[in-house]
Short mmCIF file of C-alpha atoms and ligand atoms in Angstrom, two decimals:
data_model
loop_
_atom_site.label_atom_id
_atom_site.label_comp_id
_atom_site.label_asym_id
_atom_site.label_seq_id
_atom_site.Cartn_x
_atom_site.Cartn_y
_atom_site.Cartn_z
CA UNK A 503 36.94 32.88 -46.43
CA UNK A 504 37.58 32.44 -42.73
CA UNK A 505 34.95 32.18 -40.02
CA UNK A 506 36.17 35.52 -38.74
CA UNK A 507 35.47 37.20 -42.10
CA UNK A 508 31.81 36.25 -42.59
CA UNK A 509 29.12 38.89 -42.82
CA UNK A 510 27.34 38.89 -39.49
CA UNK A 511 25.19 37.92 -37.72
CA UNK A 512 25.66 34.47 -39.23
CA UNK A 513 25.14 30.90 -38.01
CA UNK A 514 28.19 28.78 -38.75
CA UNK A 515 28.21 25.00 -38.53
CA UNK A 516 31.40 23.11 -37.80
CA UNK A 517 31.13 20.19 -40.22
CA UNK A 518 33.34 17.83 -38.23
CA UNK A 519 31.30 18.35 -35.08
CA UNK A 520 28.07 17.98 -37.08
CA UNK A 521 29.22 14.68 -38.59
CA UNK A 522 30.39 13.37 -35.22
CA UNK A 523 27.03 14.28 -33.65
CA UNK A 524 25.19 12.50 -36.47
CA UNK A 525 27.40 9.42 -36.15
CA UNK A 526 27.26 9.28 -32.36
CA UNK A 527 23.44 9.20 -32.20
CA UNK A 528 23.33 6.74 -35.06
CA UNK A 529 25.75 4.37 -33.34
CA UNK A 530 23.95 4.55 -30.00
CA UNK A 531 20.55 3.83 -31.49
CA UNK A 532 21.74 1.17 -33.93
CA UNK A 533 23.23 -0.99 -31.15
CA UNK A 534 19.65 -1.60 -29.96
CA UNK A 535 18.34 -2.29 -33.46
CA UNK A 536 16.18 0.83 -33.27
CA UNK A 537 15.56 3.10 -36.26
CA UNK A 538 16.60 6.74 -36.24
CA UNK A 539 14.14 9.13 -37.85
CA UNK A 540 15.67 12.55 -37.12
CA UNK A 541 13.44 15.58 -36.71
CA UNK A 542 14.54 18.10 -39.33
CA UNK A 543 12.94 21.09 -37.61
CA UNK A 544 16.35 21.67 -36.02
CA UNK A 545 18.12 22.56 -39.27
CA UNK A 546 15.40 22.87 -41.94
CA UNK A 547 18.25 22.20 -44.34
CA UNK A 548 18.00 19.38 -46.92
CA UNK A 549 21.81 19.12 -47.15
CA UNK A 550 21.91 18.12 -43.48
CA UNK A 551 18.94 15.75 -43.82
CA UNK A 552 20.80 13.99 -46.65
CA UNK A 553 23.84 13.65 -44.39
CA UNK A 554 21.68 12.08 -41.69
CA UNK A 555 20.21 9.61 -44.19
CA UNK A 556 23.62 8.76 -45.62
CA UNK A 557 24.78 8.00 -42.06
CA UNK A 558 21.94 5.51 -41.52
CA UNK A 559 18.70 7.35 -40.69
CA UNK A 560 15.61 5.47 -41.94
CA UNK A 561 13.77 8.62 -43.00
CA UNK A 562 12.98 11.96 -41.44
CA UNK A 563 10.44 13.56 -39.15
CA UNK A 564 8.95 16.95 -39.97
CA UNK A 565 6.54 19.04 -37.97
CA UNK A 566 5.01 21.02 -40.79
CA UNK A 567 3.74 20.11 -44.23
CA UNK A 568 5.79 22.94 -45.73
CA UNK A 569 8.96 21.36 -44.37
CA UNK A 570 7.91 17.94 -45.62
CA UNK A 571 7.09 19.28 -49.10
CA UNK A 572 10.47 20.97 -49.44
CA UNK A 573 12.36 17.91 -48.13
CA UNK A 574 10.44 15.70 -50.58
CA UNK A 575 11.24 18.11 -53.42
CA UNK A 576 14.89 17.66 -52.45
CA UNK A 577 14.63 13.90 -52.85
CA UNK A 578 13.75 12.70 -49.35
CA UNK A 579 11.11 10.05 -49.67
CA UNK A 580 10.25 8.71 -46.24
CA UNK A 581 8.70 11.33 -43.99
CA UNK A 582 6.71 11.27 -40.77
CA UNK A 583 4.69 14.46 -40.39
CA UNK A 584 4.56 14.51 -36.59
CA UNK A 585 1.89 17.12 -36.30
CA UNK A 586 -1.92 17.15 -36.52
CA UNK A 587 -3.05 18.07 -40.04
CA UNK A 588 -6.23 20.10 -39.83
CA UNK A 589 -8.37 21.50 -42.66
CA UNK A 590 -9.21 20.29 -46.16
CA UNK A 591 -6.45 22.28 -47.83
CA UNK A 592 -3.74 20.76 -45.67
CA UNK A 593 -5.21 17.28 -45.87
CA UNK A 594 -5.12 17.55 -49.66
CA UNK A 595 -1.49 18.69 -49.53
CA UNK A 596 -0.71 15.68 -47.32
CA UNK A 597 -2.22 13.27 -49.84
CA UNK A 598 -0.53 15.00 -52.77
CA UNK A 599 2.76 14.50 -50.97
CA UNK A 600 1.88 10.85 -50.37
CA UNK A 601 1.46 10.21 -54.11
CA UNK A 602 5.21 9.97 -54.64
CA UNK A 603 6.54 9.51 -51.12
CA UNK A 604 6.18 7.27 -48.07
CA UNK A 605 4.22 9.54 -45.75
CA UNK A 606 2.85 8.94 -42.26
CA UNK A 607 1.11 11.46 -40.05
CA UNK A 608 0.45 11.73 -36.33
CA UNK A 609 -2.75 12.85 -34.64
CA UNK A 610 -4.50 12.70 -31.29
CA UNK A 611 -8.11 13.57 -32.06
CA UNK A 612 -10.90 11.74 -33.83
CA UNK A 613 -12.05 14.93 -35.60
CA UNK A 614 -8.58 15.22 -37.15
CA UNK A 615 -8.73 11.51 -38.06
CA UNK A 616 -12.10 12.03 -39.77
CA UNK A 617 -10.55 14.79 -41.87
CA UNK A 618 -7.78 12.40 -42.95
CA UNK A 619 -10.31 9.65 -43.62
CA UNK A 620 -12.29 12.00 -45.89
CA UNK A 621 -9.03 12.88 -47.63
CA UNK A 622 -8.40 9.17 -48.19
CA UNK A 623 -11.77 8.94 -49.93
CA UNK A 624 -11.13 12.03 -52.09
CA UNK A 625 -7.71 10.80 -53.16
CA UNK A 626 -8.54 7.08 -53.22
CA UNK A 627 -5.55 6.34 -51.01
CA UNK A 628 -4.86 5.03 -47.53
CA UNK A 629 -2.93 7.02 -44.89
CA UNK A 630 -0.79 5.49 -42.14
CA UNK A 631 -1.38 7.07 -38.77
CA UNK A 632 0.69 7.30 -35.60
CA UNK A 633 -1.34 8.20 -32.55
CA UNK A 634 0.40 10.58 -30.18
CA UNK A 635 0.12 9.76 -26.46
CA UNK A 636 0.28 12.39 -23.76
CA UNK A 637 3.24 11.46 -21.57
CA UNK A 638 3.00 14.42 -19.22
CA UNK A 639 4.23 17.38 -21.25
CA UNK A 640 0.77 18.97 -21.45
CA UNK A 641 0.91 19.39 -25.20
CA UNK A 642 -0.83 17.15 -27.75
CA UNK A 643 -1.63 13.52 -27.06
CA UNK A 644 -4.39 11.07 -26.23
CA UNK A 645 -4.48 10.41 -22.48
CA UNK A 646 -3.00 6.96 -21.80
CA UNK A 647 -6.23 5.67 -20.21
CA UNK A 648 -8.21 6.60 -23.36
CA UNK A 649 -5.76 5.08 -25.81
CA UNK A 650 -7.37 1.70 -26.53
CA UNK A 651 -10.83 3.23 -27.03
CA UNK A 652 -9.28 5.85 -29.30
CA UNK A 653 -7.47 3.31 -31.47
CA UNK A 654 -10.64 1.19 -31.70
CA UNK A 655 -12.54 4.22 -33.00
CA UNK A 656 -9.70 5.16 -35.32
CA UNK A 657 -9.46 1.81 -37.09
CA UNK A 658 -13.16 1.93 -37.94
CA UNK A 659 -12.56 4.97 -40.17
CA UNK A 660 -12.19 4.11 -43.85
CA UNK A 661 -8.86 4.87 -45.52
CA UNK A 662 -7.00 4.99 -42.20
CA UNK A 663 -4.27 2.50 -41.34
CA UNK A 664 -3.20 2.50 -37.71
CA UNK A 665 0.60 2.16 -37.86
CA UNK A 666 1.58 2.74 -34.24
CA UNK A 667 2.06 5.25 -31.47
CA UNK A 668 4.33 8.18 -30.68
CA UNK A 669 5.57 9.98 -27.56
CA UNK A 670 7.52 13.19 -27.11
CA UNK A 671 9.06 13.59 -23.66
CA UNK A 672 9.82 17.32 -23.88
CA UNK A 673 10.44 17.64 -20.14
CA UNK A 674 13.89 16.09 -20.52
CA UNK A 675 15.24 19.21 -22.22
CA UNK A 676 14.68 21.17 -19.04
CA UNK A 677 16.15 18.42 -16.83
CA UNK A 678 18.53 19.36 -14.01
CA UNK A 679 21.17 16.76 -14.92
CA UNK A 680 21.92 13.54 -16.79
CA UNK A 681 20.45 11.41 -14.04
CA UNK A 682 17.07 13.04 -14.58
CA UNK A 683 17.51 12.84 -18.38
CA UNK A 684 18.24 9.11 -18.14
CA UNK A 685 15.21 8.47 -15.96
CA UNK A 686 12.96 10.43 -18.34
CA UNK A 687 14.32 8.44 -21.30
CA UNK A 688 13.97 5.02 -19.71
CA UNK A 689 10.50 5.92 -18.45
CA UNK A 690 9.51 7.15 -21.91
CA UNK A 691 10.62 3.86 -23.46
CA UNK A 692 8.76 1.78 -20.86
CA UNK A 693 5.67 3.99 -21.14
CA UNK A 694 5.33 3.60 -24.91
CA UNK A 695 6.05 -0.13 -24.88
CA UNK A 696 3.55 -0.68 -22.09
CA UNK A 697 0.81 1.09 -24.04
CA UNK A 698 1.74 -0.70 -27.28
CA UNK A 699 1.48 -4.02 -25.42
CA UNK A 700 -1.96 -3.10 -24.11
CA UNK A 701 -3.11 -2.17 -27.61
CA UNK A 702 -1.81 -5.48 -28.97
CA UNK A 703 -3.49 -7.42 -26.14
CA UNK A 704 -6.75 -5.84 -27.26
CA UNK A 705 -6.18 -7.50 -30.64
CA UNK A 706 -4.82 -4.55 -32.65
CA UNK A 707 -1.29 -4.65 -34.07
CA UNK A 708 0.92 -1.71 -33.04
CA UNK A 709 4.09 -2.07 -35.13
CA UNK A 710 5.63 1.40 -34.71
CA UNK A 711 6.56 2.71 -31.25
CA UNK A 712 8.23 6.02 -31.96
CA UNK A 713 9.80 7.76 -28.97
CA UNK A 714 12.71 9.92 -28.14
CA UNK A 715 14.12 13.37 -28.35
CA UNK A 716 17.78 14.35 -28.20
CA UNK A 717 18.06 13.87 -24.45
CA UNK A 718 15.86 10.78 -24.15
CA UNK A 719 16.58 8.87 -27.38
CA UNK A 720 19.68 6.96 -26.22
CA UNK A 721 17.77 5.71 -23.16
CA UNK A 722 14.34 5.20 -24.70
CA UNK A 723 16.02 3.19 -27.51
CA UNK A 724 17.49 0.80 -24.93
CA UNK A 725 14.02 -0.38 -23.92
CA UNK A 726 13.03 -3.47 -25.86
CA UNK A 727 9.94 -2.85 -27.98
CA UNK A 728 10.77 0.75 -28.93
CA UNK A 729 11.18 0.70 -32.71
CA UNK A 730 12.15 4.26 -33.66
CA UNK A 731 13.50 7.50 -32.16
CA UNK A 732 13.04 11.01 -33.53
CA UNK A 733 15.75 13.25 -32.09
CA UNK A 734 16.39 16.59 -33.76
CA UNK A 735 18.57 18.92 -31.76
CA UNK A 736 21.46 16.41 -31.48
CA UNK A 737 22.93 17.50 -34.83
CA UNK A 738 23.79 20.93 -33.41
CA UNK A 739 23.28 20.83 -29.62
CA UNK A 740 22.93 24.14 -27.78
CA UNK A 741 22.96 25.81 -24.38
CA UNK A 742 19.98 23.71 -23.27
CA UNK A 743 22.09 20.61 -23.94
CA UNK A 744 24.99 22.12 -22.00
CA UNK A 745 22.64 22.81 -19.10
CA UNK A 746 21.05 19.38 -18.84
CA UNK A 747 24.37 17.60 -19.40
CA UNK A 748 23.55 16.01 -22.76
CA UNK A 749 26.26 17.90 -24.67
CA UNK A 750 29.68 19.42 -24.09
CA UNK A 751 30.86 22.73 -25.58
CA UNK A 752 32.97 20.70 -28.07
CA UNK A 753 29.80 18.94 -29.25
CA UNK A 754 28.00 22.17 -30.13
CA UNK A 755 28.19 22.32 -33.94
CA UNK A 756 26.33 25.57 -34.53
CA UNK A 757 27.55 28.94 -33.33
CA UNK A 758 26.43 32.43 -34.26
CA UNK A 759 29.19 34.81 -35.28
CA UNK A 760 28.43 38.44 -34.43
CA UNK A 761 30.34 41.70 -34.76
CA UNK A 762 30.92 44.18 -31.95
CA UNK A 763 29.29 47.40 -33.18
CA UNK A 764 29.38 49.59 -30.09
CA UNK A 765 31.29 49.77 -26.81
CA UNK A 766 29.34 52.37 -24.83
CA UNK A 767 30.95 51.63 -21.44
CA UNK A 768 33.68 49.43 -20.01
CA UNK A 769 31.09 46.94 -18.85
CA UNK A 770 28.71 46.98 -21.81
CA UNK A 771 29.30 46.16 -25.45
CA UNK A 772 26.81 45.71 -28.26
CA UNK A 773 26.81 43.05 -30.99
CA UNK A 774 24.83 43.03 -34.24
CA UNK A 775 22.66 40.04 -33.33
CA UNK A 776 19.50 40.49 -31.28
CA UNK A 777 16.19 38.68 -30.98
CA UNK A 778 15.90 38.52 -34.80
CA UNK A 779 19.00 36.31 -34.70
CA UNK A 780 18.78 34.41 -31.42
CA UNK A 781 15.00 34.61 -30.64
CA UNK A 782 14.09 35.29 -27.03
CA UNK A 783 14.43 31.68 -25.87
CA UNK A 784 15.87 31.55 -22.36
CA UNK A 785 17.65 28.80 -20.47
CA UNK A 786 16.38 27.61 -17.14
CA UNK A 787 19.49 29.12 -15.50
CA UNK A 788 18.62 32.64 -14.37
CA UNK A 789 21.13 35.35 -15.26
CA UNK A 790 22.92 33.25 -17.89
CA UNK A 791 21.52 35.25 -20.78
CA UNK A 792 20.68 34.38 -24.37
CA UNK A 793 23.70 32.32 -25.36
CA UNK A 794 27.11 31.07 -24.30
CA UNK A 795 30.48 32.39 -25.47
CA UNK A 796 32.61 29.24 -25.86
CA UNK A 797 35.89 31.17 -26.06
CA UNK A 798 35.00 33.80 -23.45
CA UNK A 799 32.60 32.25 -20.96
CA UNK A 800 32.77 35.28 -18.65
CA UNK A 801 30.76 37.38 -21.12
CA UNK A 802 26.99 37.40 -20.63
CA UNK A 803 24.57 38.13 -23.48
CA UNK A 804 22.29 39.84 -21.04
CA UNK A 805 19.60 41.48 -23.12
CA UNK A 806 18.32 41.40 -26.68
CA UNK A 807 16.57 44.07 -28.70
CA UNK A 808 15.64 43.11 -32.24
CA UNK A 809 19.04 43.92 -33.77
CA UNK A 810 21.14 44.64 -30.70
CA UNK A 811 22.68 42.09 -28.39
CA UNK A 812 23.73 43.70 -25.13
CA UNK A 813 26.68 42.03 -23.48
CA UNK A 814 27.73 42.49 -19.87
CA UNK A 815 31.53 42.54 -19.59
CA UNK A 816 33.04 41.74 -16.18
CA UNK A 817 35.06 44.37 -14.32
CA UNK A 818 38.72 44.41 -15.34
CA UNK A 819 38.07 42.32 -18.47
CA UNK A 820 40.22 42.74 -21.61
CA UNK A 821 39.27 45.70 -23.78
CA UNK A 822 36.92 44.47 -26.51
CA UNK A 823 37.18 46.54 -29.69
CA UNK A 824 34.66 47.67 -32.28
CA UNK A 825 34.69 45.30 -35.25
CA UNK A 826 35.76 42.24 -33.26
CA UNK A 827 33.91 39.03 -34.05
CA UNK A 828 32.43 37.03 -31.17
CA UNK A 829 31.12 33.49 -31.38
CA UNK A 830 28.04 32.44 -29.44
CA UNK A 831 26.33 29.10 -28.86
CA UNK A 832 22.61 29.92 -28.92
CA UNK A 833 20.26 28.82 -26.15
CA UNK A 834 18.10 27.00 -28.70
CA UNK A 835 19.73 26.13 -32.03
CA UNK A 836 16.51 24.93 -33.72
CA UNK A 837 14.97 28.40 -33.78
CA UNK A 838 18.18 30.08 -34.97
CA UNK A 839 18.56 28.08 -38.19
CA UNK A 840 15.01 29.10 -39.16
CA UNK A 841 16.15 32.73 -39.04
CA UNK A 842 19.09 32.21 -41.41
CA UNK A 843 19.02 32.14 -45.21
CA UNK A 844 22.12 29.95 -45.20
CA UNK A 845 24.16 27.99 -42.75
CA UNK A 846 27.84 28.65 -43.35
CA UNK A 847 29.86 25.48 -43.13
CA UNK A 848 33.27 25.59 -41.45
CA UNK A 849 36.14 23.16 -41.29
CA UNK A 850 38.18 24.52 -38.43
CA UNK A 851 38.42 28.25 -39.09
CA UNK A 852 37.88 27.95 -42.83
CA UNK A 853 34.47 28.40 -44.46
CA UNK A 854 34.03 25.60 -47.00
CA UNK A 855 30.39 25.93 -47.95
CA UNK A 856 27.09 27.68 -47.64
CA UNK A 857 23.98 25.50 -47.34
CA UNK A 858 20.57 27.09 -47.96
CA UNK A 859 18.03 26.64 -45.17
CA UNK A 860 15.41 25.74 -47.74
CA UNK A 861 12.66 25.00 -45.23
CA UNK A 862 13.22 28.33 -43.50
CA UNK A 863 9.83 29.94 -42.83
CA UNK A 864 8.01 26.82 -44.06
CA UNK A 865 5.77 26.61 -41.03
CA UNK A 866 2.53 26.32 -42.97
C1 PLP B 2171 7.13 15.45 -31.88
C2 PLP B 2171 8.58 15.71 -31.71
N1 PLP B 2171 9.45 14.71 -31.93
C3 PLP B 2171 10.78 14.89 -31.81
C4 PLP B 2171 11.30 16.11 -31.44
C5 PLP B 2171 12.81 16.26 -31.35
O1 PLP B 2171 13.26 16.66 -30.09
P1 PLP B 2171 14.75 17.18 -29.90
O2 PLP B 2171 14.91 18.39 -30.74
O3 PLP B 2171 14.91 17.43 -28.45
O4 PLP B 2171 15.65 16.11 -30.34
C6 PLP B 2171 10.44 17.17 -31.17
C7 PLP B 2171 10.95 18.47 -30.77
O5 PLP B 2171 10.29 19.44 -30.52
C8 PLP B 2171 9.04 16.97 -31.31
O6 PLP B 2171 8.16 17.96 -31.10
#
């Protein structure tokens, strides 16, 4: 089977690019003696997680328990659940997972911590906690000024072991250029180390300082005192990475192959992938559409309906025919894999495998 013959719309992963992306991040991080704990939300595919581990990752990060459960069922033992676990049912699932695996969980609220502490009592186990700090992304996180008080309260709870702290500098994805990315990464590293130092000065050990995303990890890892980075998107890269300068077109491992199904006018053609394939994620560049055509950059995927991708074709462009296959780098690769039953694996133009996205839909 060739890439051009797959049933579409279909995400195809170039295995050589994937392996190079995995190796590159591993090499960068390793030179600083920092651990790489990749976030698997990008691929939700155990076969890729195993490749990351084989290349040197220390374990994985998951957002959701469902992802963690599936990865554990596929033999992955060391998992950080980097998401607040709320409610008795989920807490019990977390402890069940921790019976046979090395599990840590992040949180930012004492109510959530109490729930975990009660779970510890029910299961007669201890749970290692990373406390998330708000770095400025306006998502989860204890405010830096409240951190020491928070940790002091946390360690009083029975069955809780404070293992360290975690940042996620999501603003770097939307950075204008590499200069801004670098600054965000270095600042993230300094920020987390500074807070860890303050916690330790207050007499509490803070062994894990987990930072980093795809853009910031190489820089955050260079700051002494950062112990772990959790990048996810780097395995595939996407249009966001092209826009902020973190990746080149050649470093984008995942593309979506679509078929031209209608050519209503000279300037408009329709492909069989819409928002149910690409999602509606935009880039920060206005007018650039919902993906990038690596072989035909003049085409713009201008609009998406659920199953229709509407492409603007420039005046005087070659005549695109019904049935042609077009390849598109999505704006955001992490949401695309979740919409696929399988990732098709290509070596050059040849399809050599089909990996099930086993954590697809496992957002509970
Ligand atoms: C908590 C956390 N850590 C790590 C990551 C990985 O970031 P990236 O996909 O940019 O590498 C994310 C991404 O959303 C995240 O939410």
